[in-house]
CSV table of C-alpha atoms in Angstrom, one decimal:
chain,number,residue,atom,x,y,z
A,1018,UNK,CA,7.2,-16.0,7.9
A,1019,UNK,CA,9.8,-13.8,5.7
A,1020,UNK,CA,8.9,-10.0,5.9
A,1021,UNK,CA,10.3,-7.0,4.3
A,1022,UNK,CA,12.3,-5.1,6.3
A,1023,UNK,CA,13.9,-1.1,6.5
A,1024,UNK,CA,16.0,0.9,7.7
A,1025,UNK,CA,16.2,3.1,9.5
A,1026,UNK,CA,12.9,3.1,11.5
A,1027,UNK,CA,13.2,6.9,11.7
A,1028,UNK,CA,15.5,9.2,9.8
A,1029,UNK,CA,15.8,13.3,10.5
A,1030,UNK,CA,17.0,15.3,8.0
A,1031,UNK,CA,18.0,19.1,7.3
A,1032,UNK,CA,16.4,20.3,4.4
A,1033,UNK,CA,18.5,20.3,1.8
A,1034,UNK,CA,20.6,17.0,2.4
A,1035,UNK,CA,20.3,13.8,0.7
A,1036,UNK,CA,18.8,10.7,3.0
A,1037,UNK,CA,19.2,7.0,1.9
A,1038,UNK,CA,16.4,4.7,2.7
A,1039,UNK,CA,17.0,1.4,2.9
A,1040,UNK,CA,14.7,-1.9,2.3
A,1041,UNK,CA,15.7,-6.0,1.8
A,1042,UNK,CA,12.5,-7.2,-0.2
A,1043,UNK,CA,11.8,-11.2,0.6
A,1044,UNK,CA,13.9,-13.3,-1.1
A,1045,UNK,CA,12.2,-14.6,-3.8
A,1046,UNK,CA,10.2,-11.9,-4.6
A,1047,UNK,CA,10.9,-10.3,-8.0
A,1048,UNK,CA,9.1,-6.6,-7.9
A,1049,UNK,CA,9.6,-3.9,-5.7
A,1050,UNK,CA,8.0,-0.7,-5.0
A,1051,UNK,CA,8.5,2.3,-3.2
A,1052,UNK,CA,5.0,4.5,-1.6
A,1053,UNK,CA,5.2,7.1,1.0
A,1054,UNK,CA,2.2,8.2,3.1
A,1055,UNK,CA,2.1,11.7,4.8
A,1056,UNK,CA,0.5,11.9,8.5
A,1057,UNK,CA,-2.9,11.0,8.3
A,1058,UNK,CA,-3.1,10.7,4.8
A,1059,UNK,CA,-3.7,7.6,1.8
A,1060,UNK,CA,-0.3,5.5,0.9
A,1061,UNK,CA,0.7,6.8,-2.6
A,1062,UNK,CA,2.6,5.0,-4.8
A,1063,UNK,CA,5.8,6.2,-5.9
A,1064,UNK,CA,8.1,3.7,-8.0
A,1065,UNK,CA,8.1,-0.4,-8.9
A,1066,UNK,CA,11.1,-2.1,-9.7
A,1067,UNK,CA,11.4,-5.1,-11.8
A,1068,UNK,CA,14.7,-6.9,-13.4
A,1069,UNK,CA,16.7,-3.9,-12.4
A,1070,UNK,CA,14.9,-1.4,-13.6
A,1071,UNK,CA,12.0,1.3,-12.8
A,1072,UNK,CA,8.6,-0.4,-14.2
A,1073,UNK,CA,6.5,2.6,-13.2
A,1074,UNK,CA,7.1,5.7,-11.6
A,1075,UNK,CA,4.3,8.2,-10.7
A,1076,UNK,CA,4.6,12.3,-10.8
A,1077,UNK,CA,5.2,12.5,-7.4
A,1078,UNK,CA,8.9,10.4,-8.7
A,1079,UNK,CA,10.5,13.1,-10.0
A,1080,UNK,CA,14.5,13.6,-10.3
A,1081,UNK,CA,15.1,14.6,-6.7
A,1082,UNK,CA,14.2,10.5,-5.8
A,1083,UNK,CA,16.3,7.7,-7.6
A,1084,UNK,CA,16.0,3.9,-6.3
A,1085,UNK,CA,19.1,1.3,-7.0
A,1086,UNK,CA,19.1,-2.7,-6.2
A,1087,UNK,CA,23.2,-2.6,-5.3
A,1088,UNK,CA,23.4,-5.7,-4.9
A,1089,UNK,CA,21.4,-8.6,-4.3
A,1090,UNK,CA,19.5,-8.1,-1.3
A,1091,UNK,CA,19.0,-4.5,-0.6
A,1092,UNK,CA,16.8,-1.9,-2.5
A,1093,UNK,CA,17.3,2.0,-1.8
A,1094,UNK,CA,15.4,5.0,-2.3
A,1095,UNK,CA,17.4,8.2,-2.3
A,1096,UNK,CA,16.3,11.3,-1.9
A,1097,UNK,CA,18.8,14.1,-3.2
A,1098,UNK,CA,17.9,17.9,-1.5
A,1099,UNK,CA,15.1,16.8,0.8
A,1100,UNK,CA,12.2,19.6,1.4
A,1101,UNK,CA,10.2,19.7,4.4
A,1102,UNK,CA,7.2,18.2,2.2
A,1103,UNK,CA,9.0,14.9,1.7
A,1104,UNK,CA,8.1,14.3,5.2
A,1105,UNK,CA,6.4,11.2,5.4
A,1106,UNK,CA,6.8,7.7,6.0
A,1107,UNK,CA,8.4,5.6,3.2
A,1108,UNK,CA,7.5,2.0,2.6
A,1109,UNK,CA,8.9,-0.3,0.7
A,1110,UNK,CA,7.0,-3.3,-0.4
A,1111,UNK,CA,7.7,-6.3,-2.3
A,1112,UNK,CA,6.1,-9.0,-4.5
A,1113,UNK,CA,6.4,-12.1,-6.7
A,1114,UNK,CA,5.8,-12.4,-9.6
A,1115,UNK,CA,2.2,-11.8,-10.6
A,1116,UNK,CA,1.3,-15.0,-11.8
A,1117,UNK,CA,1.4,-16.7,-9.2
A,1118,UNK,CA,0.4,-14.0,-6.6
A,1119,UNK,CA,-0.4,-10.5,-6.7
A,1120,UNK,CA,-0.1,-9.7,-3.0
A,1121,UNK,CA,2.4,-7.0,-2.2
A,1122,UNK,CA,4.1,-7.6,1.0
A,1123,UNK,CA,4.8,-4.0,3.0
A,1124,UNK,CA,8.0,-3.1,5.5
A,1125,UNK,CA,7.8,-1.6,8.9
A,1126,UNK,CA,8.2,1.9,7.4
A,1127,UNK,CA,10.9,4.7,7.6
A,1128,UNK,CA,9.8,8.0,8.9
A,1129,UNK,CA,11.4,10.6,7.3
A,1130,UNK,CA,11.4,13.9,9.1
A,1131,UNK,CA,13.0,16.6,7.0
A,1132,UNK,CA,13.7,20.1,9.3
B,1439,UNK,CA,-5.3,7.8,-14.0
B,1440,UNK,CA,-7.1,5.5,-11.3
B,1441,UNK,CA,-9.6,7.3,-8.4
B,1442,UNK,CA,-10.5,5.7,-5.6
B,1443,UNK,CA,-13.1,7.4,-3.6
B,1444,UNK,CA,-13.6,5.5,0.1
B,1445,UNK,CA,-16.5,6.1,2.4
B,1446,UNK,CA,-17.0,6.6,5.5
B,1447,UNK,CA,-13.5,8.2,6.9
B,1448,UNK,CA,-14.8,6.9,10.1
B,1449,UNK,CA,-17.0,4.4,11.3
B,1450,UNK,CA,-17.7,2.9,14.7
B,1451,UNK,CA,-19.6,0.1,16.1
B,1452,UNK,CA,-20.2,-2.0,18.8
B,1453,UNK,CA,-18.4,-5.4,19.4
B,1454,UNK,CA,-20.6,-7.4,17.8
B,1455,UNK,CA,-21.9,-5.4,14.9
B,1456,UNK,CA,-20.7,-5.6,11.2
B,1457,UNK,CA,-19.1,-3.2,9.7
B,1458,UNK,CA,-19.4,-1.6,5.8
B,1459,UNK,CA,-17.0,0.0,4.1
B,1460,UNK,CA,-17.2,1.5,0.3
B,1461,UNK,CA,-15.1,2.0,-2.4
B,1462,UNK,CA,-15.8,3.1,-6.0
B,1463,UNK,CA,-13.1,3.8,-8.8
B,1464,UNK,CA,-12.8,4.9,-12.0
B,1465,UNK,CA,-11.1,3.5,-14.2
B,1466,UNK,CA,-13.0,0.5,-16.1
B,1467,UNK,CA,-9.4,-1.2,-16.6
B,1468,UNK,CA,-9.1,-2.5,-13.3
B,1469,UNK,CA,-9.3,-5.8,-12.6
B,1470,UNK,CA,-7.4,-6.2,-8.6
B,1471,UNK,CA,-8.9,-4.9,-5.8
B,1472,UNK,CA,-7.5,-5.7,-2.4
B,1473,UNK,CA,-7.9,-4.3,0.4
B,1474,UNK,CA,-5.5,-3.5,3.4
B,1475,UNK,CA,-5.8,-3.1,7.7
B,1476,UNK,CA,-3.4,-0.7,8.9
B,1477,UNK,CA,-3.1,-0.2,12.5
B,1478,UNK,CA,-1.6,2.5,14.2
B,1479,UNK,CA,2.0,3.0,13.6
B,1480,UNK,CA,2.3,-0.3,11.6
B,1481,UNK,CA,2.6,-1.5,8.4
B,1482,UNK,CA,-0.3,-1.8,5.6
B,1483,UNK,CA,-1.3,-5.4,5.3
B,1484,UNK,CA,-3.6,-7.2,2.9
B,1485,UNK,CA,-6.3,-8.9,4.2
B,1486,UNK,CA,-8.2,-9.9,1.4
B,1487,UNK,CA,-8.4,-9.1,-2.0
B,1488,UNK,CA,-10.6,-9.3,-5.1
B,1489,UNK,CA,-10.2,-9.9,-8.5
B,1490,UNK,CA,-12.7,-8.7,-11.5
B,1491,UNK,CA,-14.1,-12.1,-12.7
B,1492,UNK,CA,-15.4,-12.9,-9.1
B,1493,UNK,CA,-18.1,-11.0,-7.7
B,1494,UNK,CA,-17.9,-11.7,-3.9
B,1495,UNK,CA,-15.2,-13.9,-1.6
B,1496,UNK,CA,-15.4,-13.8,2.0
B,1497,UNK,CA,-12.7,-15.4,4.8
B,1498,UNK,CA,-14.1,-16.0,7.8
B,1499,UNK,CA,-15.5,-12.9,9.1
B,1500,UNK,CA,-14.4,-10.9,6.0
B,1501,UNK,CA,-15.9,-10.3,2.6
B,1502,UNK,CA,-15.9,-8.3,0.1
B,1503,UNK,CA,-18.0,-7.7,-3.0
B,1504,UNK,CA,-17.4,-6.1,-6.3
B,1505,UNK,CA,-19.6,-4.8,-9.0
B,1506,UNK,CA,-17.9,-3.8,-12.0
B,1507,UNK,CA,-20.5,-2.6,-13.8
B,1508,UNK,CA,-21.2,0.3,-11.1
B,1509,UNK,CA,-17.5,0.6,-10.3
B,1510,UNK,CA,-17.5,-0.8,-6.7
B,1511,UNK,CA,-16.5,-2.7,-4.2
B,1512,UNK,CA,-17.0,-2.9,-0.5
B,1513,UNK,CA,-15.6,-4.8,2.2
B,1514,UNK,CA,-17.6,-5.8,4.9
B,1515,UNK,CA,-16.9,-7.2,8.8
B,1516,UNK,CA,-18.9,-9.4,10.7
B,1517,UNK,CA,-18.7,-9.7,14.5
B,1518,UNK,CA,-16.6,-7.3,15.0
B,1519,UNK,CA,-14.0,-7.7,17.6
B,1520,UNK,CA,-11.8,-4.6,19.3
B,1521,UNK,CA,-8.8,-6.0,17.3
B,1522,UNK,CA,-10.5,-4.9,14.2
B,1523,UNK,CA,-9.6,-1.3,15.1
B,1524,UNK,CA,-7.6,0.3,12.6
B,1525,UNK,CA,-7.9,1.9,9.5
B,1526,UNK,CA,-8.3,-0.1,6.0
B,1527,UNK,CA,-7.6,0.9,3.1
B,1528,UNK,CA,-9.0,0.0,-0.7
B,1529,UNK,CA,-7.6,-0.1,-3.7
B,1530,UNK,CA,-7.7,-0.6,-7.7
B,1531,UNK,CA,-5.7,-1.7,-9.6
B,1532,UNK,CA,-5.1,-2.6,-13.0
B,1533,UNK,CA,-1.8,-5.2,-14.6
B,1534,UNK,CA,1.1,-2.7,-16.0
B,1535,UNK,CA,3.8,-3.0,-18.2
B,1536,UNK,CA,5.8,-6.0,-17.1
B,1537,UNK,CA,3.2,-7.8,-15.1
B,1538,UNK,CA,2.9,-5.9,-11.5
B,1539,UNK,CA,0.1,-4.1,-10.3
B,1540,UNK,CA,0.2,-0.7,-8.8
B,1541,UNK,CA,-2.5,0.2,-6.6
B,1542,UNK,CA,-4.6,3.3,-6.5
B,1543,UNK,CA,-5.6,3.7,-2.7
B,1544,UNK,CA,-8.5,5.0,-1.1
B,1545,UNK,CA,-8.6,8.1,1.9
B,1546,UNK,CA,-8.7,5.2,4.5
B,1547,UNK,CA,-11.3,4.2,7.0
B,1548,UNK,CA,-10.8,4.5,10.5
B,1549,UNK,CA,-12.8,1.5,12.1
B,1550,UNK,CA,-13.3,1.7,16.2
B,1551,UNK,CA,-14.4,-1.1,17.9
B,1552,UNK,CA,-16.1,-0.2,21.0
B,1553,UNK,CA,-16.3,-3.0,23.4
């Protein structure tokens, strides 16, 4: 069965730097979202992606994140001058296109440790 | 915007016993509810899900039921094995510009499974 998958699996950071989080959505699949979820805490959504553009962002997306589809595989999330609270653990999730299912299909995660 | 109050944050049973989990939201626009089993250190994944012109499905030993006029929905586990251990989530969720649905989640429910 085709999954979504990330990378890395676990990225450390200084505060301050920028960290590139990587995800290839399944192949057919036409949306794709961003959420992070802090330790112990609910999965909050962050961004969707559709025809190469951001759908819907939520406040938590503000101008320190930016996502990109480069080419026609991969979908990033960047974080520009990481803080210690964008610790968490990013997934990216895909899906097709809603008419046919609405299921959103989540990667393994990145855990993102900022220092 | 969407809330998603979930109760309990914890629940245990015995192999064997069913399990109850509740959600209620807010926001009369939603229509997609699914729900999602997250096990420790793993990815979120659907395990059934719910739309708002059906007011129960069930899979096996899954259900779950939805009233719209009250704004809830619950998901409930029969015979419960250790392997349901983990913590589900709900959600609610409502179609967006350009046909995806982004999900409002719930705090989570940690489920044990005591043999």
């Amino acid at each position: 069965e085709p999954e979504v998958t990330q990378t890395p699996s676990h990225q450390v950071t200084q505060m301050g730097q920028e960290v590139i989080l990587r995800c290839v959505p399944i192949s057919n699949h036409l949306y794709f979202y961003w959420y992070r979820q802090i330790l112990g805490q609910k999965v909050e959504f962050l961004v969707s992606f559709y025809n190469n553009e951001i759908s819907e962002k939520s406040e938590i997306f503000d101008d320190q994140f930016s996502v990109e589809r480069p080419d026609g595989s991969n979908f990033t999330l960047k974080i520009r001058s990481t803080k210690l609270e964008d610790s968490a653990m990013y997934f990216c999730a895909s899906s097709e296109y809603f008419g046919t299912s609405y299921e959103q299909y989540f990667g393994p995660g990145t855990r993102l440790t900022v220092t | 915007g969407e809330n998603v109050e979930q109760h309990p944050s914890t629940l245990s049973v015995q192999e064997g016993d069913s399990a109850v989990i509740k959600c209620t939201y807010s926001d009369s626009a939603s229509n997609y509810f699914p729900w999602y089993k997250q096990e420790l250190g793993k990815r979120p994944q659907l395990i059934i899900d719910i739309r708002s012109n059906v007011g129960e499905k069930k899979d096996q030993r899954i259900a779950v039921t939805l009233n719209k006029t009250a704004k809830h929905f619950s998901l409930h586990i029969t015979e419960t094995q250790p392997e349901d251990s983990a913590v589900y989530f709900c959600a609610a969720s409502s179609a967006v510009s350009g046909g995806s649905y982004i999900p409002t989640f719930g705090r989570g429910t940690s489920l044990i499974v005591h043999p």
